[in-house]
mmCIF file of C-alpha atoms in Angstrom:
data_model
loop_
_atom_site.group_PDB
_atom_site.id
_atom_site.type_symbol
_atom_site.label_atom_id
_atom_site.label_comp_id
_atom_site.label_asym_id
_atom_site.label_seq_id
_atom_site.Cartn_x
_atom_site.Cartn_y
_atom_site.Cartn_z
ATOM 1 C CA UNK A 1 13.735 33.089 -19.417
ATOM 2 C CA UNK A 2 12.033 30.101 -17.798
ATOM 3 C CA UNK A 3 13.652 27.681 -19.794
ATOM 4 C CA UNK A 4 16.442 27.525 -18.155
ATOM 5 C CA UNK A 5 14.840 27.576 -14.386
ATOM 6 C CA UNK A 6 12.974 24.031 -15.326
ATOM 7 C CA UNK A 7 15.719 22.821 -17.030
ATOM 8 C CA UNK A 8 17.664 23.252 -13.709
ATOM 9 C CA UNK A 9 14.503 22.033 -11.658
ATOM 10 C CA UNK A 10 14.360 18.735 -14.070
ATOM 11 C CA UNK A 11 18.579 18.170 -13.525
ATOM 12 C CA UNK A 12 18.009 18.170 -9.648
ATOM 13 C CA UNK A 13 15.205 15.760 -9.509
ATOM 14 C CA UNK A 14 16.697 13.595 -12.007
ATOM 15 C CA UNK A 15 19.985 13.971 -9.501
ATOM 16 C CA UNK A 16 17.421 13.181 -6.711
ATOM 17 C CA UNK A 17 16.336 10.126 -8.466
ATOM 18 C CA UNK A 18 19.390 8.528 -9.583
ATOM 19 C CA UNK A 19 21.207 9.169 -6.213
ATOM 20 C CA UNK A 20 18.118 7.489 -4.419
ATOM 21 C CA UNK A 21 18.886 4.314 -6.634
ATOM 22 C CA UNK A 22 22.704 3.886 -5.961
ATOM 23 C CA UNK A 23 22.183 4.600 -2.365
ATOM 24 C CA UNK A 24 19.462 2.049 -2.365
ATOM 25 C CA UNK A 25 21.887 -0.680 -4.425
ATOM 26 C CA UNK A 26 25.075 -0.102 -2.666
ATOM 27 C CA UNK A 27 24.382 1.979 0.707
ATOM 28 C CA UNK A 28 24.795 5.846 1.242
ATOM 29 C CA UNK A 29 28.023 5.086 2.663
ATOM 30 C CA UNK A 30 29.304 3.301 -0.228
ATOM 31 C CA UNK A 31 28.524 5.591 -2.574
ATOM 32 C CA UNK A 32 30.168 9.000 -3.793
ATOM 33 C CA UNK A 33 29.823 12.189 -5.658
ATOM 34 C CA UNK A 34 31.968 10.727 -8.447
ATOM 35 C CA UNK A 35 29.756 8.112 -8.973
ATOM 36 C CA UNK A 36 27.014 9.616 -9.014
ATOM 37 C CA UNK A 37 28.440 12.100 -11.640
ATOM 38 C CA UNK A 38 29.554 8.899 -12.971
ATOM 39 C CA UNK A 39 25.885 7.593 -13.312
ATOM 40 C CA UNK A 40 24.568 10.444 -14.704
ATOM 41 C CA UNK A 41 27.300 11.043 -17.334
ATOM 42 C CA UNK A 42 27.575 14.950 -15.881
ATOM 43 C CA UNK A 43 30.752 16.535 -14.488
ATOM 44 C CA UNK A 44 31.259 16.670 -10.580
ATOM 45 C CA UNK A 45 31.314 20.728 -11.436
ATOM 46 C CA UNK A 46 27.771 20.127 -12.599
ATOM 47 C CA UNK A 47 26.715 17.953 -9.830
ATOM 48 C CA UNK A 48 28.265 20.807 -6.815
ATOM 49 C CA UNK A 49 26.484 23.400 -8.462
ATOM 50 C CA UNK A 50 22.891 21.452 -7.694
ATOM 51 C CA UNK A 51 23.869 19.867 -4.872
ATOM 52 C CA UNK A 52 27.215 21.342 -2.997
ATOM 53 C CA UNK A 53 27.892 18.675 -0.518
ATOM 54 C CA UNK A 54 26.403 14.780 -0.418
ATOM 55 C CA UNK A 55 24.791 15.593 3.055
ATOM 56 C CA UNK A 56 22.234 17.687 0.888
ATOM 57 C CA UNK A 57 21.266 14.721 -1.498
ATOM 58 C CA UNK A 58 20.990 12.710 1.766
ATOM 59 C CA UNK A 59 18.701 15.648 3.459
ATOM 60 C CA UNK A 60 16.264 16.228 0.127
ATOM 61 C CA UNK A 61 15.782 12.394 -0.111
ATOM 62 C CA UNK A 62 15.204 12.313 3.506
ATOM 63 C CA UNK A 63 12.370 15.147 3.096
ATOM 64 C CA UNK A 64 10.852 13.314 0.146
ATOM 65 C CA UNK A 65 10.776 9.746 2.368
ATOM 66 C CA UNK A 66 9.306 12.626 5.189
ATOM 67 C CA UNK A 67 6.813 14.464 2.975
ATOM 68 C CA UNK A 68 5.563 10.809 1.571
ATOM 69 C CA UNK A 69 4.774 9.292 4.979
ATOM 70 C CA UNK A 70 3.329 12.293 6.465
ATOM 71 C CA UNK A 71 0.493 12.109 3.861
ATOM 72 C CA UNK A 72 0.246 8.144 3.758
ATOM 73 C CA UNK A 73 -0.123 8.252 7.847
ATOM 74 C CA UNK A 74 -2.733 10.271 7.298
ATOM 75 C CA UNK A 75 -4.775 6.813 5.601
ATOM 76 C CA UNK A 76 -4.508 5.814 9.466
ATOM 77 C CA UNK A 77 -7.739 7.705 10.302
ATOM 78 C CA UNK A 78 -9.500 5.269 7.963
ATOM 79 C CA UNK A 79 -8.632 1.600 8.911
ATOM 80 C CA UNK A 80 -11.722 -0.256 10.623
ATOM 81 C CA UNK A 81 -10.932 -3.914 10.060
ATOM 82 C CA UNK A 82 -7.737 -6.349 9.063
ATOM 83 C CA UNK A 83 -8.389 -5.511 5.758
ATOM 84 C CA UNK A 84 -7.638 -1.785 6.041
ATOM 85 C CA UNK A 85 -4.988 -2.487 8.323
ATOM 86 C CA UNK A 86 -3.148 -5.068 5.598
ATOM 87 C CA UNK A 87 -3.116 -2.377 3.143
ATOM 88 C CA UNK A 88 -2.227 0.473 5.456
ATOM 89 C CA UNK A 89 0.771 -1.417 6.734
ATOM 90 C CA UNK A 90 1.587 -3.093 3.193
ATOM 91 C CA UNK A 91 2.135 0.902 1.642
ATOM 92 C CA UNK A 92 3.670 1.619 5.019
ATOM 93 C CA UNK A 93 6.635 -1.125 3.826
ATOM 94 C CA UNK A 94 6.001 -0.135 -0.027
ATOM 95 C CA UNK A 95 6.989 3.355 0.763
ATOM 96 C CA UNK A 96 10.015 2.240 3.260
ATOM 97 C CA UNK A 97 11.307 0.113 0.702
ATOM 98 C CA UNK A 98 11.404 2.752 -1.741
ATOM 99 C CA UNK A 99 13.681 4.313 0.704
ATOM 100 C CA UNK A 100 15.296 1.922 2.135
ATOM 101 C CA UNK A 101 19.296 2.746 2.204
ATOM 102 C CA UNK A 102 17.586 5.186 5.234
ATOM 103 C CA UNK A 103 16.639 2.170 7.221
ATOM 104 C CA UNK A 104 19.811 0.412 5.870
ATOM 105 C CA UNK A 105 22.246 2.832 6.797
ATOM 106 C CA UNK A 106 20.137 4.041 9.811
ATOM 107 C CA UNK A 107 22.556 4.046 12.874
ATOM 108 C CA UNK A 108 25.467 5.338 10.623
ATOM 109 C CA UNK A 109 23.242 8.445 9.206
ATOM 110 C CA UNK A 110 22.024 9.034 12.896
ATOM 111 C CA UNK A 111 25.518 9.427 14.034
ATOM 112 C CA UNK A 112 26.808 11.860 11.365
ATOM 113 C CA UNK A 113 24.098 13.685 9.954
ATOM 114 C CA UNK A 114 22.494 16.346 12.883
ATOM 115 C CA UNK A 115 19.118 16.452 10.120
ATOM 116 C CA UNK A 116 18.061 12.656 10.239
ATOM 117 C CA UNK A 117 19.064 12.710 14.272
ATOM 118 C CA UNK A 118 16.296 15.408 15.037
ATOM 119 C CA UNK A 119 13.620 14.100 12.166
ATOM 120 C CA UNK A 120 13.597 10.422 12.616
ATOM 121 C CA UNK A 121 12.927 11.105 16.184
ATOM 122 C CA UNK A 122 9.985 12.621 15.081
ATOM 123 C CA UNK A 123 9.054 10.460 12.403
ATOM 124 C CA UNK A 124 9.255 7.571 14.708
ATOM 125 C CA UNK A 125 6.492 9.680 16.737
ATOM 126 C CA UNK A 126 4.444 9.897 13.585
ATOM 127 C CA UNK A 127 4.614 6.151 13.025
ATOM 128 C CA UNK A 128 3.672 5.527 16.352
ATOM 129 C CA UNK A 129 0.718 8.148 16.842
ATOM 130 C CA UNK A 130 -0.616 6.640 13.073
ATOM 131 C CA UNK A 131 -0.208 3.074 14.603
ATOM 132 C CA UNK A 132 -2.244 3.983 17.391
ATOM 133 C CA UNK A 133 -5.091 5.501 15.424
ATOM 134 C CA UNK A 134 -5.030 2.514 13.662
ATOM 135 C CA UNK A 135 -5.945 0.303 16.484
ATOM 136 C CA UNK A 136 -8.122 2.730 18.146
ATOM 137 C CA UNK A 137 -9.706 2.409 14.071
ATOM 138 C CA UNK A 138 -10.253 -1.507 14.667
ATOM 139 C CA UNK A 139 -11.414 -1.156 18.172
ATOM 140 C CA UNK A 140 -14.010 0.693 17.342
ATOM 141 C CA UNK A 141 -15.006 -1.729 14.174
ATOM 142 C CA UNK A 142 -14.979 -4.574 16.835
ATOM 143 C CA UNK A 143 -12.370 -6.069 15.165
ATOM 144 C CA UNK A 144 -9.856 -6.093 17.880
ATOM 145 C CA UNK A 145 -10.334 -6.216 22.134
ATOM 146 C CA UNK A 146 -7.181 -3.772 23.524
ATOM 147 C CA UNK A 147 -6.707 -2.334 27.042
ATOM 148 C CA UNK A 148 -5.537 1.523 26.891
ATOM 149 C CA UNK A 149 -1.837 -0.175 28.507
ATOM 150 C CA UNK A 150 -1.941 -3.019 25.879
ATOM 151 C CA UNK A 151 -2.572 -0.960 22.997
ATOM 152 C CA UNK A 152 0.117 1.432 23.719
ATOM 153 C CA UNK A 153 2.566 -1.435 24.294
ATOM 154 C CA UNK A 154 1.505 -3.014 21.293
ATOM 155 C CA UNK A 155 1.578 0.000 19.026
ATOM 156 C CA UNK A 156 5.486 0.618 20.499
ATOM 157 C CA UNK A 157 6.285 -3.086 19.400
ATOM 158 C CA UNK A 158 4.802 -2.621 15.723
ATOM 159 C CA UNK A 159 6.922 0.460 15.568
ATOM 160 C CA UNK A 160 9.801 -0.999 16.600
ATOM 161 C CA UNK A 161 9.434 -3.749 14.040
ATOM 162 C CA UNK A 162 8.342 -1.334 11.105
ATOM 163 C CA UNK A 163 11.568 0.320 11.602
ATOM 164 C CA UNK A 164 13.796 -2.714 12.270
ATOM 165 C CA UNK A 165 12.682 -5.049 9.966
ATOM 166 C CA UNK A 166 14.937 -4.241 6.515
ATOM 167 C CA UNK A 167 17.501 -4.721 9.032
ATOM 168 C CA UNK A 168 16.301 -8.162 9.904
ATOM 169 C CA UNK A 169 15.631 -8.938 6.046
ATOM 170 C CA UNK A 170 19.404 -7.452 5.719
ATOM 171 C CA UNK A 171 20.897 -9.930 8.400
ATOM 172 C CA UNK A 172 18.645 -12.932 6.694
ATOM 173 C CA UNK A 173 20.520 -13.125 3.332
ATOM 174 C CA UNK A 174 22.926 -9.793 3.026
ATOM 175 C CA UNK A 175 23.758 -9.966 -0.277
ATOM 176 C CA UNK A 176 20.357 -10.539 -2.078
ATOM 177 C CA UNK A 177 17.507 -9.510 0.698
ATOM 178 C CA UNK A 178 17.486 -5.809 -0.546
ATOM 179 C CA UNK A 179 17.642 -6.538 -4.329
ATOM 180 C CA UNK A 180 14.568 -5.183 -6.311
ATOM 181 C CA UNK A 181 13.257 -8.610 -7.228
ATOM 182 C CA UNK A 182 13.227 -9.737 -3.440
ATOM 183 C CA UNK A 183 11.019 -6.778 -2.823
ATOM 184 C CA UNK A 184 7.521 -8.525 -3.046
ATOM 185 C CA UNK A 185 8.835 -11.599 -0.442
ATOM 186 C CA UNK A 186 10.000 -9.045 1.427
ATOM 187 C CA UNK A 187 7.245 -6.999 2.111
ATOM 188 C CA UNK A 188 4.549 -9.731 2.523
ATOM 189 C CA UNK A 189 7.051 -10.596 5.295
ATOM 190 C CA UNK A 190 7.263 -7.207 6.822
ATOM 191 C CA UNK A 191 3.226 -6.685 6.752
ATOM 192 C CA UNK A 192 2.985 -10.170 8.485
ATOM 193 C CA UNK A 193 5.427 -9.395 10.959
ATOM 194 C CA UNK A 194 3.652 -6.116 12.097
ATOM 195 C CA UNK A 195 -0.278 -7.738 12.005
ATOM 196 C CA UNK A 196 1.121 -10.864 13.839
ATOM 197 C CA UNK A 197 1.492 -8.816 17.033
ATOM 198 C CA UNK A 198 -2.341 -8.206 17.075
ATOM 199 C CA UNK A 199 -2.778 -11.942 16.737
ATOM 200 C CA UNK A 200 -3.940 -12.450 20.386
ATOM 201 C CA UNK A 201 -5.781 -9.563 20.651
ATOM 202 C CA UNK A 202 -7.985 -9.946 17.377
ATOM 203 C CA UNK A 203 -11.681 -11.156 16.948
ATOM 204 C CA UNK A 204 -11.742 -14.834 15.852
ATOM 205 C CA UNK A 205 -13.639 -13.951 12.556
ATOM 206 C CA UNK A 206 -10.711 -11.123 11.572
ATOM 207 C CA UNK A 207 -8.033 -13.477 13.024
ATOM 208 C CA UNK A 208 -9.023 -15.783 10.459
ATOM 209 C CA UNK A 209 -9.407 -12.856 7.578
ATOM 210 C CA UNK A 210 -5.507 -12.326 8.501
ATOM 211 C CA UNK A 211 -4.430 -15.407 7.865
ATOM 212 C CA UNK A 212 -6.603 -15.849 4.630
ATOM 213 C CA UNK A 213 -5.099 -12.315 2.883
ATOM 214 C CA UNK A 214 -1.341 -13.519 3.679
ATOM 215 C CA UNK A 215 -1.956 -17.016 2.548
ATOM 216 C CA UNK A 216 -3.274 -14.788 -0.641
ATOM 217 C CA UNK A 217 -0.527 -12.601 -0.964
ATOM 218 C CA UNK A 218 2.181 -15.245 -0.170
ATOM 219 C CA UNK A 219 0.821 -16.780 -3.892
ATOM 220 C CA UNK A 220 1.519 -13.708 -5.895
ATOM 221 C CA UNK A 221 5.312 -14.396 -7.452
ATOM 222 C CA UNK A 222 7.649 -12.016 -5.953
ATOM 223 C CA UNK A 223 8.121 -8.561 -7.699
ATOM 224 C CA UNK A 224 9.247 -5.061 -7.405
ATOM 225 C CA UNK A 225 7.719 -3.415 -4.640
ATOM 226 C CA UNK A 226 6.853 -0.735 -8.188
ATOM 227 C CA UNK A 227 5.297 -3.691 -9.871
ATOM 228 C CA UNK A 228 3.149 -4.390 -6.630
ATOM 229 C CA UNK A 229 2.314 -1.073 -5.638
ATOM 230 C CA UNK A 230 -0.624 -0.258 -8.140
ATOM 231 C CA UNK A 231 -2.490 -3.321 -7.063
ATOM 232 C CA UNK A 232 -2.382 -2.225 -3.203
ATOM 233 C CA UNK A 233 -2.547 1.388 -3.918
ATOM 234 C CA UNK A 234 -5.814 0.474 -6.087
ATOM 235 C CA UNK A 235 -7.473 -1.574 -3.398
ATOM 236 C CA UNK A 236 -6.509 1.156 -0.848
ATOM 237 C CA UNK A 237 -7.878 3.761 -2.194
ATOM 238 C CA UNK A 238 -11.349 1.743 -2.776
ATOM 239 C CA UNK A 239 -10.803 0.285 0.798
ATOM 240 C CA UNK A 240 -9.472 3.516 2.963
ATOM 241 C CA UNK A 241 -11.326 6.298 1.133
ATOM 242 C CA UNK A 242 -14.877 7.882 1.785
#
């Protein structure tokens, strides 16, 4: 009798999955229940009984992205120098890349789905609280000199560019910037973008470290954020881990 229970637990992830994919290609907006039936060669019929309206693909997807980042914010606790905080922020992209229609489509899922208006509010307190560790994390390894009012200001800024900046990539080249093979470009671009604000406010010797891991980076070719995950997820874990 449990046959059929995982055989109906696999359908809905693989549902899951393929939905994330088209809305990640074409936009949640641009995409429909017929084509995702359409993608996964199953009947409509098939696709209501898992999943009876497309605001519940958009809500499980949006608890995955939610489940993810809760449990990579938690890495915060362990940066102490621009190394950690590379990595920390470079998974930070990895993972919003890997959902990115949600910070695609962002104001038009705000305004129509009541769900992602009352979680991303929180989320963006998550991101900031993490963000916040995270410089408390490099004040105390010397690495950076903040006032109490400058690192609160700062933190806000790094948020606000975390959440913005597939919409700046977007705006940069709108038919190719969210393309898989643009995701390695893209997400030395985002980490830079973030660490840049702490610029002014690191230690000479880590200012220079900074500008020596994204002249690093910036000469890996350009891949999948899935092909460059392992190697940042590798030196994390060695990194960010007791």
């Amino acid at each position: 009798m449990a046959t059929p229970v995982k055989k109906t637990r696999r359908t809905a992830e693989r549902i899951l999955d393929v939905t994330l994919e088209l809305f990640n290609r074409f936009g949640e907006p641009n995409v429909s229940t017929t084509l995702i039936s359409a993608e996964l060669n199953i009947s409509t019929g098939n696709l209501y009984y898992h999943y009876p309206a497309k605001d519940q693909l958009v809500d499980r997807l949006f608890d995955r992205y939610e489940a993810a980042l809760g449990a990579l914010l938690k890495a915060a606790d362990d940066v102490h120098d621009v190394e950690d905080a590379w990595l920390f922020f470079h998974m930070l992209f990895e993972l919003i890349w890997q959902y990115r229609f949600l910070y695609r489509d962002l104001n038009d899922l705000l305004s129509k789905n009541r769900r992602i208006e009352t979680h991303f509010q929180y989320v963006l307190k998550e991101k900031t609280q993490a963000v916040q560790r995270v410089l408390a994390g490099l004040g105390r390894g010397n690495a950076v000199r903040l006032t109490a009012p400058e690192a609160e200001s700062v933190a806000t800024a790094m948020v606000v560019v975390s959440t913005y900046w597939l919409s700046y990539e977007y705006v940069r080249d709108p038919r190719h910037a969210l393309e898989p093979e643009n995701a390695g470009a893209a997400l030395l671009r985002g980490a830079s973008h973030v660490l840049s604000l702490l610029a002014p406010y690191f230690e000479p010797a880590q200012k220079q470290h900074l500008l020596g891991l994204a002249q690093a980076y910036s000469k890996v070719p350009a891949s999948p954020a899935a092909h460059a995950r392992p190697a940042a997820s590798t030196l994390a874990s060695s990194r960010m881990t007791p």
